[in-house]
Amino acid sequence: RELAVRWELAAEDPVRVQSLAAALRDLPDLFGGPQAMRGTRRGSHIHMLARLLIRRGITEADSAARFLVPSLAHLHAPEQMTGLRAAVDRLDAAIEHKEPILIYGDYDVDGTMAVIILKTAIELCGGAADFHVPHRIREGYDLRDDVIERAAAAGIRLIISVDMGIRAFAPAETAQRLGVDLIITDHHLPGPHGVPKALAVVNPNQAGCEYPYKQLCGAGVAFKVAQGLMQRRLDAKDQTRMLRSFMKVVAIATIADAVPLTGENRVFAKLGLDELRRAVNPGLKALLEVAQISLKRPPNSTEVAFRIAPRINAAGRMDVARDVIELFSVKDPARARELAAKLDRLNADRQEEERRILRAVEERISGDPALCEAYCIVVDGEGWHRGVIGIAATRVVERYHRPAIVIAREGEEAFGSGRSIRPFHLLEAVESSHDLFTRYGGHSHACGFAMPSANVPQLRAELDAFARARLTPADFDPVLDVEAELDLDEITPALFQVLHLLEPYGAGNHEPAFSARGVRLTAPPKILKDKHIKLKLKAGDDISGHQFSPQEPSKEELSAAAILASPRCHPDGAVIRRTEKAEASVGQLRTENRKLRTVFDALGWHMAERLQQSPLLAGDAIDIAFTIGHNDHPDFGGLELSLRDLKSVSLKSEKPTILEAKEPLSTRSDLTNGRQG
């Protein structure tokens, strides 16, 4: 069934907003100096920025400046992390004595990027490091005894894990028995029995660790180890240069792993995206090329999440993740292009397999009333590709807005991957049935496990009972956080530029969504590629109060649109000055012609089916929830809206119900904030 989206608007605290807005005006680096702050319209934009920052838990000018303009100076000292000093001591000794080092990493984006960071850092510091990335199907996730045994037989005396190992108790004992020093670096939550016995365990989420930021991904933890090692062995100039270079790789992992883009993660993402524009690594350049990412401007987080990350992930999902390490290590551009093309093909294969599994999942759910009514959906099938079930679980959650686990059965063995909704801690649910698994792990919103196929029916029953004890039907209603109501005429390049300061968007800092009531279609909707829609919209009633009549935009409206469709905005003073002139021109036009209204293109992704169910005509009034973007096309570019939801209203419709949010935005999940690639 089509789930009705509930729009929620948090109440504004005007005193706090006004106080922060006043402080923001005194930050000239953000807005091009005090001159740029003049004018009531500009003041309203700073007011909006203050409101958005407060919604994200940022209430002071200092924290706002750190959030809006992150720098390397904002990184925490790596030695604050428990176990890191011991890990760096052992790595330093291995480098000094020319010992071989084995890096043992996961096969996803986070794991492979962590391997690249640590391997490069060790080699820059004069050491030698090989790596092992397990095959998803043949070996599965986490450390294995047989790999450690082979490494010991080959003379390896130091193994460091990345993005895994926090629950690898038996492999840690194997390493100790064989005289191999094991360093575990991970970010996943430890189990109820603490952490394995290793030479060092580096994980900000382990008990007793006082590291100030807990939300790092696996590559982020590996980065902190690399940072500590380089501080030990490189001079200050080389440290800074290499930290900036590593930002590109850790940004890809951070965005792909969907950890909150706050604190240190925001430093990684913001600086890393900017550094991607200056990529010189042949493999990275080839990857950006096959992903069709232009470097005329820094890539954004959406492009990383849905173009770059899926191609990296495809190697581990469909083939061998070693190709990713080689891609980032190769010096020959021709070989780099060959490897990037292979990842592109694997991603296409992954997409086709995903579609096949989802068709089967939909058939199972639609044909099983119990699954339709389940509080936690557990669906299994024979022959489903183990590397794609996690993405399939994400799709099920997006469609039904319930916790979902997709299980691939392979004879007597079964392998599952789960995703969750905000109110439901998935790892706690899985741990409540721990005796059914041969191994499992994860966190609040995702999990993975292996189990005997015979246990699947019992798992389905136990997880549904667990969910029914903790969830209500209201928890299954999608919620869209709306930042504010806007008139379409309030949407200007200057507002877009202020919003641009909040990028990169992602978990913990989703792209601001707004609502507008009673806007009118100036033309019939267009269907794009049988899936998407494009609307032309303007405010419903003109300034003089005359009733709207659908027609082509007037010359004045087109002039205003042309003025507003300025080149892509960047936070610098020159653009601000051009923007102010544009807004002044629009204001003059409004004074001269009270009927002037700007017409916006609005794109609705995957909304074509909704139009078939509820057709729209030119002149119809709708309420919309949307984000504000910019089309870079040189001929018809400009500001445009991306629809998050729409609701038809009658000519005399009342104000739609918008509820007050009971908690800060930073604690809420992002509804359709991204479409996994």
XYZ file of C-alpha atoms in Angstrom:
677
model
C 0.000 0.000 0.000
C 1.031 3.617 -0.547
C 2.091 5.000 2.828
C 0.870 8.497 3.645
C 3.756 10.701 4.678
C 3.270 12.813 7.782
C 4.916 16.224 7.594
C 6.351 17.498 10.853
C 7.528 21.027 11.520
C 9.427 21.803 14.708
C 8.409 24.860 16.664
C 10.905 27.699 16.415
C 12.535 29.221 19.500
C 12.623 32.865 18.329
C 14.899 34.106 21.099
C 17.599 31.500 20.449
C 17.288 31.893 16.687
C 17.598 35.668 16.880
C 20.624 35.398 19.161
C 22.445 32.972 16.881
C 21.515 34.961 13.771
C 23.051 38.078 15.296
C 26.233 36.149 16.040
C 26.364 34.719 12.513
C 26.315 38.214 11.034
C 29.634 38.853 12.775
C 31.329 35.949 10.984
C 32.644 37.716 7.840
C 34.440 34.629 6.502
C 31.068 33.011 5.898
C 29.318 35.746 3.987
C 31.884 38.000 2.398
C 31.985 40.735 5.037
C 29.532 43.039 6.813
C 28.394 44.704 3.561
C 26.876 41.391 2.482
C 24.663 41.383 5.567
C 22.669 44.462 4.675
C 19.084 44.231 3.539
C 15.993 42.675 5.041
C 15.971 39.764 2.604
C 19.555 38.882 3.476
C 18.649 39.110 7.141
C 15.842 36.608 6.643
C 18.289 34.180 5.046
C 20.659 34.416 8.020
C 17.641 33.906 10.263
C 16.844 30.731 8.309
C 20.432 29.510 8.633
C 20.325 30.096 12.397
C 17.069 28.161 12.629
C 18.513 25.233 10.675
C 21.660 25.153 12.802
C 19.666 25.126 16.035
C 17.597 22.239 14.670
C 20.907 20.398 14.337
C 21.873 21.068 17.933
C 24.235 23.964 17.104
C 23.418 26.958 19.268
C 26.661 28.917 19.697
C 28.641 30.987 17.201
C 31.854 29.011 17.787
C 30.213 25.646 17.123
C 28.417 27.144 14.108
C 31.718 28.355 12.663
C 33.280 24.904 13.148
C 30.286 23.273 11.499
C 30.098 25.638 8.544
C 33.858 25.959 7.934
C 35.548 22.737 9.137
C 39.329 22.430 8.980
C 42.135 19.990 9.776
C 42.644 21.890 13.027
C 39.280 20.524 14.205
C 40.503 16.904 14.213
C 40.891 15.367 17.655
C 44.264 14.166 18.889
C 44.441 10.478 17.874
C 46.058 9.372 21.145
C 42.806 10.198 22.941
C 41.419 6.938 21.564
C 41.929 3.946 23.844
C 44.475 1.479 22.461
C 45.751 3.758 19.728
C 49.078 4.606 21.363
C 49.851 0.896 21.858
C 48.880 0.211 18.235
C 51.155 2.973 16.927
C 54.023 1.786 19.163
C 53.801 -1.708 17.665
C 53.482 -0.451 14.074
C 56.423 1.889 14.612
C 58.548 -0.990 15.917
C 57.563 -3.182 12.960
C 58.578 -0.439 10.524
C 61.839 0.126 12.376
C 62.743 -3.571 12.279
C 61.520 -4.165 8.711
C 58.835 -6.615 9.827
C 56.129 -7.511 7.312
C 52.640 -6.359 8.313
C 49.313 -7.851 7.211
C 46.217 -5.633 7.042
C 43.009 -7.657 7.309
C 40.024 -5.656 6.009
C 36.362 -5.961 5.132
C 35.153 -6.218 1.527
C 32.793 -3.212 1.472
C 33.565 0.459 0.757
C 34.408 1.175 4.381
C 36.755 -1.779 4.686
C 38.570 -1.367 1.385
C 39.063 2.383 1.919
C 40.439 1.600 5.401
C 42.927 -0.847 3.895
C 44.062 1.777 1.381
C 44.527 4.433 4.093
C 46.524 2.229 6.451
C 48.591 0.512 3.753
C 49.554 3.860 2.222
C 50.426 5.368 5.606
C 52.626 2.421 6.579
C 54.474 2.562 3.273
C 54.927 6.349 3.500
C 56.478 5.815 6.910
C 58.969 3.310 5.512
C 57.179 0.040 6.239
C 55.885 -2.842 4.121
C 52.274 -3.994 4.310
C 50.343 -6.677 2.497
C 46.588 -7.074 2.851
C 43.861 -9.682 2.930
C 40.275 -8.871 1.977
C 38.018 -11.915 2.388
C 35.794 -13.210 -0.378
C 32.210 -12.499 0.658
C 30.867 -15.884 -0.447
C 33.759 -18.233 0.304
C 34.983 -16.659 3.552
C 32.320 -14.265 4.785
C 32.706 -11.343 7.157
C 35.261 -10.994 9.980
C 38.593 -12.521 10.964
C 39.134 -16.227 10.328
C 41.415 -18.699 12.078
C 42.693 -20.263 8.841
C 43.831 -16.906 7.422
C 45.727 -16.129 10.626
C 47.297 -19.589 10.558
C 48.484 -19.136 6.974
C 49.883 -15.710 7.798
C 51.797 -17.100 10.788
C 53.215 -19.896 8.641
C 54.434 -17.255 6.165
C 56.324 -15.425 8.899
C 53.831 -12.657 9.661
C 54.053 -11.536 13.286
C 51.775 -8.493 13.130
C 48.206 -8.373 11.830
C 45.997 -5.293 12.030
C 42.292 -5.532 11.306
C 40.232 -2.681 9.848
C 36.445 -2.379 10.007
C 36.153 -5.772 11.721
C 37.266 -7.869 14.649
C 35.456 -6.402 17.662
C 33.698 -9.745 18.255
C 36.426 -12.041 16.889
C 37.270 -13.793 20.177
C 38.356 -17.151 18.745
C 40.635 -15.668 16.028
C 42.247 -13.448 18.667
C 43.030 -16.538 20.728
C 44.440 -18.236 17.621
C 46.745 -15.279 16.976
C 47.951 -15.310 20.573
C 48.611 -19.062 20.443
C 50.664 -18.679 17.242
C 52.729 -15.754 18.541
C 51.091 -13.219 16.207
C 50.449 -9.730 17.569
C 46.903 -8.714 16.672
C 45.723 -5.106 16.563
C 41.964 -4.741 16.143
C 40.584 -1.483 14.719
C 36.828 -1.344 14.342
C 33.796 0.880 14.848
C 31.050 -1.704 15.315
C 29.490 -2.138 18.734
C 31.242 -4.612 21.068
C 29.265 -7.591 22.308
C 28.088 -8.253 25.856
C 31.356 -10.051 26.707
C 33.624 -7.081 26.081
C 36.409 -7.066 23.498
C 38.787 -9.810 22.303
C 42.220 -10.281 23.898
C 44.563 -8.588 21.453
C 47.738 -6.545 21.626
C 45.549 -3.439 21.144
C 41.884 -2.764 20.455
C 41.142 0.603 18.841
C 37.434 1.356 18.816
C 35.840 4.547 20.147
C 32.762 2.532 21.144
C 34.534 0.186 23.546
C 33.880 0.572 27.251
C 36.107 3.130 28.937
C 37.193 4.923 25.748
C 36.908 8.676 26.274
C 37.469 9.674 22.666
C 35.185 12.703 22.129
C 33.589 11.488 18.887
C 32.000 8.041 18.718
C 30.451 7.971 15.240
C 33.504 7.210 13.076
C 33.249 4.583 10.351
C 35.886 1.858 10.045
C 37.992 3.922 7.657
C 37.710 6.834 10.085
C 39.239 4.711 12.853
C 41.967 3.525 10.461
C 42.585 7.177 9.571
C 43.170 8.001 13.247
C 45.753 5.188 13.468
C 47.409 6.496 10.298
C 47.353 10.024 11.722
C 49.047 8.853 14.921
C 51.653 6.881 12.977
C 52.473 9.799 10.679
C 52.804 12.128 13.649
C 55.419 9.704 14.956
C 57.429 9.315 11.747
C 56.819 12.257 9.365
C 57.634 15.956 9.635
C 54.809 18.467 10.057
C 54.709 19.546 6.406
C 54.400 15.982 5.105
C 51.800 15.187 7.759
C 49.530 18.006 6.618
C 49.959 17.116 2.940
C 49.140 13.452 3.512
C 46.227 14.113 5.845
C 44.643 16.220 3.106
C 45.338 13.495 0.575
C 43.700 10.853 2.796
C 40.611 13.057 3.164
C 39.388 11.948 -0.284
C 39.388 8.285 0.651
C 37.994 8.637 4.169
C 35.246 10.933 2.824
C 34.102 8.244 0.371
C 33.948 5.682 3.181
C 32.266 8.036 5.640
C 29.508 8.994 3.204
C 29.058 5.433 1.911
C 28.770 3.973 5.430
C 25.958 6.432 6.269
C 27.464 7.463 9.606
C 26.368 10.908 10.860
C 28.045 13.779 9.002
C 28.748 15.654 12.208
C 31.899 16.321 14.232
C 35.012 14.737 12.742
C 32.950 13.025 10.063
C 31.919 16.448 8.773
C 35.587 17.459 8.575
C 36.315 14.309 6.559
C 33.330 14.784 4.237
C 33.628 18.528 3.656
C 37.391 18.604 3.067
C 37.416 15.261 1.255
C 34.773 16.278 -1.278
C 36.739 19.411 -2.035
C 39.949 17.377 -2.462
C 38.194 14.968 -4.868
C 38.030 17.798 -7.361
C 41.836 17.770 -7.444
C 42.233 13.988 -7.647
C 45.547 12.882 -9.174
C 45.450 9.168 -8.344
C 44.972 7.344 -11.692
C 42.518 4.849 -10.218
C 40.401 7.459 -8.495
C 40.336 9.601 -11.645
C 39.235 6.590 -13.708
C 36.519 5.778 -11.163
C 35.186 9.337 -11.257
C 35.147 9.128 -15.049
C 33.077 5.921 -15.281
C 30.752 7.320 -12.606
C 30.235 10.350 -14.900
C 31.170 12.864 -12.221
C 32.330 16.227 -13.516
C 35.189 17.844 -11.636
C 34.287 21.381 -12.697
C 33.024 21.641 -9.127
C 33.521 19.494 -6.012
C 31.317 16.362 -6.072
C 28.503 16.341 -3.530
C 27.617 13.638 -1.030
C 24.780 12.324 -3.227
C 27.174 11.676 -6.108
C 29.549 9.831 -3.779
C 26.750 7.767 -2.232
C 25.000 6.798 -5.455
C 27.683 6.842 -8.138
C 31.078 6.206 -6.566
C 30.234 3.968 -3.596
C 28.060 1.436 -5.485
C 30.841 0.779 -7.990
C 33.374 0.195 -5.202
C 30.903 -1.986 -3.315
C 30.125 -4.009 -6.435
C 33.589 -5.603 -6.341
C 33.016 -7.158 -2.926
C 29.392 -7.984 -3.618
C 29.789 -9.641 -7.014
C 33.468 -10.627 -7.332
C 36.664 -9.884 -5.364
C 37.315 -6.658 -3.467
C 41.055 -6.886 -4.152
C 40.308 -5.113 -7.430
C 39.440 -1.980 -5.448
C 42.799 -1.992 -3.644
C 44.586 -2.468 -6.959
C 42.553 0.333 -8.550
C 43.714 2.813 -5.923
C 47.300 1.500 -6.011
C 47.940 1.227 -9.767
C 50.099 3.842 -11.482
C 49.293 2.959 -15.096
C 46.281 4.990 -16.343
C 45.360 2.317 -18.894
C 45.202 -0.382 -16.211
C 43.256 2.019 -13.980
C 40.645 2.546 -16.694
C 40.420 -1.214 -17.218
C 39.767 -1.826 -13.512
C 37.268 1.037 -13.274
C 35.384 -0.347 -16.279
C 35.250 -3.740 -14.567
C 33.750 -2.188 -11.434
C 31.197 -0.427 -13.629
C 30.181 -3.733 -15.237
C 29.956 -5.440 -11.853
C 27.704 -2.658 -10.624
C 25.392 -3.188 -13.593
C 25.316 -6.920 -12.774
C 24.538 -6.069 -9.164
C 21.633 -3.843 -10.213
C 20.122 -6.618 -12.331
C 20.487 -9.157 -9.505
C 18.914 -6.662 -7.113
C 15.905 -6.274 -9.403
C 15.532 -10.055 -9.634
C 15.594 -10.504 -5.852
C 13.190 -7.626 -5.261
C 10.669 -9.073 -7.701
C 10.795 -12.342 -5.766
C 10.531 -10.530 -2.420
C 7.501 -8.552 -3.599
C 5.801 -11.755 -4.746
C 6.466 -13.391 -1.376
C 5.159 -10.465 0.646
C 2.082 -9.812 -1.508
C 1.179 -13.514 -1.418
C 1.598 -13.997 2.330
C -0.862 -12.162 4.625
C 1.351 -12.858 7.652
C 4.282 -11.072 6.022
C 2.026 -8.170 5.056
C 1.052 -7.691 8.699
C 4.465 -8.451 10.242
C 6.045 -5.864 12.528
C 9.468 -7.125 11.433
C 9.552 -8.526 7.899
C 11.741 -11.622 7.498
C 11.743 -12.976 3.944
C 13.974 -15.744 2.582
C 14.687 -17.341 -0.756
C 16.874 -19.999 -2.326
C 19.598 -18.868 -4.699
C 19.526 -15.175 -3.867
C 22.959 -13.588 -4.224
C 24.435 -13.076 -0.778
C 26.137 -9.866 -1.832
C 22.896 -8.095 -2.743
C 20.511 -8.998 0.091
C 21.567 -5.975 2.171
C 20.490 -3.589 -0.578
C 17.279 -5.585 -0.997
C 16.578 -5.177 2.725
C 17.041 -1.416 2.346
C 14.490 -1.374 -0.467
C 11.962 -3.335 1.613
C 12.328 -0.846 4.478
C 11.884 2.061 2.065
C 8.696 0.559 0.648
C 7.014 -0.771 3.809
C 8.741 1.367 6.453
C 9.209 -1.619 8.748
C 12.329 -3.426 9.956
C 13.285 -5.981 7.320
C 15.645 -8.925 7.044
C 16.348 -10.611 3.713
C 17.832 -14.113 3.893
C 19.637 -16.028 1.159
C 19.307 -19.783 1.683
C 22.056 -21.994 0.294
C 20.994 -25.521 1.114
C 21.356 -26.098 4.852
C 22.976 -22.680 5.431
C 21.315 -19.292 5.415
C 22.819 -15.813 5.334
C 20.849 -12.732 6.316
C 21.147 -8.978 6.144
C 18.807 -6.562 7.868
C 17.931 -2.868 7.928
C 15.721 -0.992 10.355
C 13.643 2.100 11.064
C 14.452 4.756 13.624
C 12.491 3.414 16.638
C 13.804 -0.166 16.377
C 17.307 -1.237 17.469
C 18.024 -4.103 15.104
C 21.147 -5.477 16.814
C 19.262 -5.774 20.109
C 16.544 -7.674 18.291
C 19.036 -10.069 16.716
C 20.846 -10.563 20.026
C 17.540 -11.619 21.608
C 17.681 -14.675 19.294
C 21.455 -15.191 19.463
C 21.181 -18.958 19.947
C 19.770 -19.316 16.413
C 22.934 -17.991 14.715
C 26.358 -19.371 13.980
C 27.609 -15.777 13.837
C 26.097 -12.296 13.800
C 26.906 -8.620 14.252
C 25.818 -5.104 13.402
C 24.407 -1.987 15.015
C 21.104 -0.203 15.612
C 20.086 0.151 11.971
C 21.807 -2.778 10.220
C 22.836 -6.355 10.923
C 24.252 -9.436 9.243
C 24.340 -13.085 10.264
C 24.733 -16.738 9.298
C 22.500 -19.531 10.575
C 21.151 -23.011 9.762
C 18.331 -22.752 7.221
C 16.119 -24.804 9.514
C 16.099 -21.932 12.048
C 14.605 -19.342 9.691
C 10.911 -19.942 10.646
C 11.741 -19.632 14.341
C 13.722 -16.440 13.714
C 10.771 -14.974 11.828
C 8.427 -15.679 14.742
C 10.823 -14.458 17.449
C 11.738 -11.194 15.720
C 8.103 -10.390 14.993
C 7.220 -10.967 18.645
C 10.187 -8.855 19.734
C 9.079 -6.039 17.415
C 5.418 -6.202 18.496
C 6.502 -5.675 22.095
C 8.369 -2.473 21.153
C 6.593 -0.905 18.175
C 3.139 0.493 17.486
C 1.417 0.951 14.114
C 2.200 4.669 14.333
C 5.916 3.807 14.131
C 5.331 2.577 10.571
C 4.096 5.942 9.293
C 6.822 7.705 7.318
C 7.684 11.106 8.736
C 9.104 13.983 6.725
C 10.829 16.731 8.687
C 9.869 20.111 7.238
C 12.145 22.981 8.191
C 9.782 25.854 7.364
C 6.964 27.011 5.129
C 8.106 29.137 2.197
C 6.357 31.149 -0.448
C 7.830 30.242 -3.816
C 8.813 33.877 -4.297
C 11.092 33.565 -1.254
C 13.267 31.025 -3.079
C 16.249 32.962 -4.451
C 19.911 32.330 -5.272
C 20.868 34.041 -2.019
C 18.742 31.591 -0.005
C 20.206 28.699 -1.972
C 23.699 29.984 -1.260
C 23.030 30.162 2.472
C 21.668 26.592 2.395
C 24.775 25.570 0.447
C 26.817 26.326 3.569
C 25.186 23.330 5.283
C 26.535 20.836 2.734
C 27.556 18.064 2.625
C 24.237 16.492 3.508
C 23.808 13.031 4.931
C 22.863 11.187 8.096
C 22.601 13.612 11.015
C 22.477 16.576 8.613
C 19.909 15.838 5.966
C 19.146 18.243 3.171
C 16.635 20.847 4.409
C 13.088 20.242 3.205
C 10.485 22.996 3.024
C 6.769 23.172 2.326
C 4.644 25.495 0.206
C 0.842 25.577 0.264
C -1.563 25.966 -2.587
C 0.980 26.316 -5.369
C -0.380 26.120 -8.909
C 0.598 24.132 -11.960
C 1.159 26.444 -14.910
C 1.218 23.555 -17.396
C 0.272 19.871 -17.510
C 2.758 17.546 -15.762
C 5.419 15.824 -17.830
C 6.370 12.172 -17.352
C 10.099 11.462 -17.613
C 11.355 7.960 -18.477
C 8.003 6.477 -17.364
C 9.100 6.904 -13.716
C 9.594 10.552 -12.823
C 7.545 13.735 -13.144
C 8.334 17.353 -13.944
C 6.001 20.135 -12.874
C 6.028 23.865 -13.529
C 4.848 25.637 -10.407
C 4.129 29.149 -9.215
C 2.563 30.631 -6.113
C -1.181 30.097 -6.078
C -2.472 33.645 -5.668
C -0.789 36.680 -7.145
C 0.286 39.576 -4.987
C -2.740 41.724 -5.882
C -5.116 38.919 -4.902
C -6.403 38.197 -8.395
C -7.428 34.611 -9.073
C -4.846 32.543 -10.900
C -5.576 31.446 -14.455
C -3.326 28.774 -16.024
C -1.359 30.060 -18.980
C 2.168 30.283 -20.245
C 4.447 32.447 -18.062
C 4.410 36.115 -18.969
C 7.474 37.906 -20.282
C 7.899 39.430 -16.848
C 7.840 35.999 -15.221
C 10.411 34.672 -17.653
C 12.616 37.693 -16.971
C 12.440 37.035 -13.272
C 13.241 33.382 -13.809
C 16.219 34.357 -15.939
C 17.488 36.700 -13.246
C 17.066 34.049 -10.565
C 18.714 31.359 -12.704
C 22.215 32.631 -11.986
C 25.285 30.411 -12.351
C 25.844 27.829 -9.642
C 26.274 29.623 -6.345
C 29.401 29.369 -4.251
C 29.979 30.959 -0.839
C 32.169 33.871 -1.908
C 31.660 37.588 -1.761
C 31.581 38.135 -5.525
C 28.659 35.775 -5.985
C 26.851 37.358 -3.081
C 27.138 40.777 -4.711
C 25.809 39.427 -8.017
C 22.988 37.728 -6.132
C 22.007 40.928 -4.351
C 21.818 42.754 -7.680
C 19.629 39.978 -9.052
C 17.319 40.166 -6.060
C 17.168 43.958 -6.323
C 16.121 43.573 -9.960
C 13.427 41.110 -8.998
C 12.217 43.458 -6.277
C 12.010 46.307 -8.789
C 10.023 44.114 -11.174
C 7.630 43.205 -8.389
C 7.102 46.864 -7.627
C 6.384 47.635 -11.274
C 4.192 44.601 -11.877
C 2.245 43.327 -8.879
C 1.205 40.225 -10.787
C 4.756 38.950 -11.175
C 5.338 35.361 -10.000
C 8.401 33.216 -10.553
C 7.822 29.828 -12.187
C 9.924 26.905 -10.940
C 10.621 23.510 -12.384
C 9.918 20.811 -9.798
C 11.154 17.248 -10.280
C 9.485 14.309 -8.547
C 11.614 11.187 -8.634
C 9.665 7.915 -8.903
C 6.332 9.790 -8.649
C 4.869 8.910 -12.048
C 2.720 6.154 -10.543
C 1.167 8.659 -8.149
C 0.087 10.843 -11.066
C -1.569 7.872 -12.702
C -3.580 7.303 -9.529
C -4.381 11.015 -8.971
C -3.989 12.984 -12.222
C -3.104 16.676 -12.120
C -4.051 19.379 -14.592
C -2.785 22.868 -15.345
C -4.246 25.258 -12.779
C -4.589 22.617 -10.045
C -3.481 23.579 -6.546
C -1.164 21.336 -4.559
C 0.765 21.452 -1.310
C 4.381 20.428 -1.792
C 7.323 19.427 0.356
C 10.604 19.983 -1.432
C 14.314 20.648 -1.331
C 16.023 23.436 -3.256
C 18.665 22.586 -5.842
C 20.434 24.037 -8.814
C 20.569 22.732 -12.380
C 24.007 23.403 -13.881
C 22.917 23.127 -17.516
C 24.409 26.103 -19.418
C 21.220 26.756 -21.428
C 18.285 26.064 -19.102
C 19.954 25.776 -15.706
C 18.962 27.617 -12.567
C 17.202 27.016 -9.291
C 14.846 24.062 -9.253
C 12.831 22.144 -6.703
C 13.097 18.450 -5.899
C 9.774 17.138 -4.607
C 9.765 15.042 -1.462
C 5.976 14.769 -1.279
C 2.866 16.403 -2.726
C -0.783 16.586 -1.738
C -3.690 17.757 -3.877
C -5.835 20.461 -2.317
C -9.126 22.089 -3.271
C -9.339 25.710 -4.297
C -10.335 26.699 -0.752
C -8.212 24.123 1.073
C -7.322 24.619 4.694
C -3.766 24.635 5.940
C -2.400 21.056 5.945
C -1.768 19.509 9.317
C 1.865 19.910 10.205
C 2.720 18.509 13.605
C 5.309 19.753 16.022
C 8.328 17.493 16.241
C 8.990 16.335 19.796
C 12.753 16.000 19.408
C 15.642 17.759 17.646
C 16.145 17.041 13.967
C 19.581 15.580 14.677
C 17.938 12.579 16.387
C 15.444 11.885 13.628
C 15.878 9.568 10.683
C 15.939 10.917 7.132
C 12.946 9.849 5.089
C 14.093 8.990 1.568
C 17.172 11.105 2.184
C 18.978 8.989 -0.363
C 18.366 6.260 -2.858
C 20.961 3.560 -2.490
C 22.800 2.998 -5.760
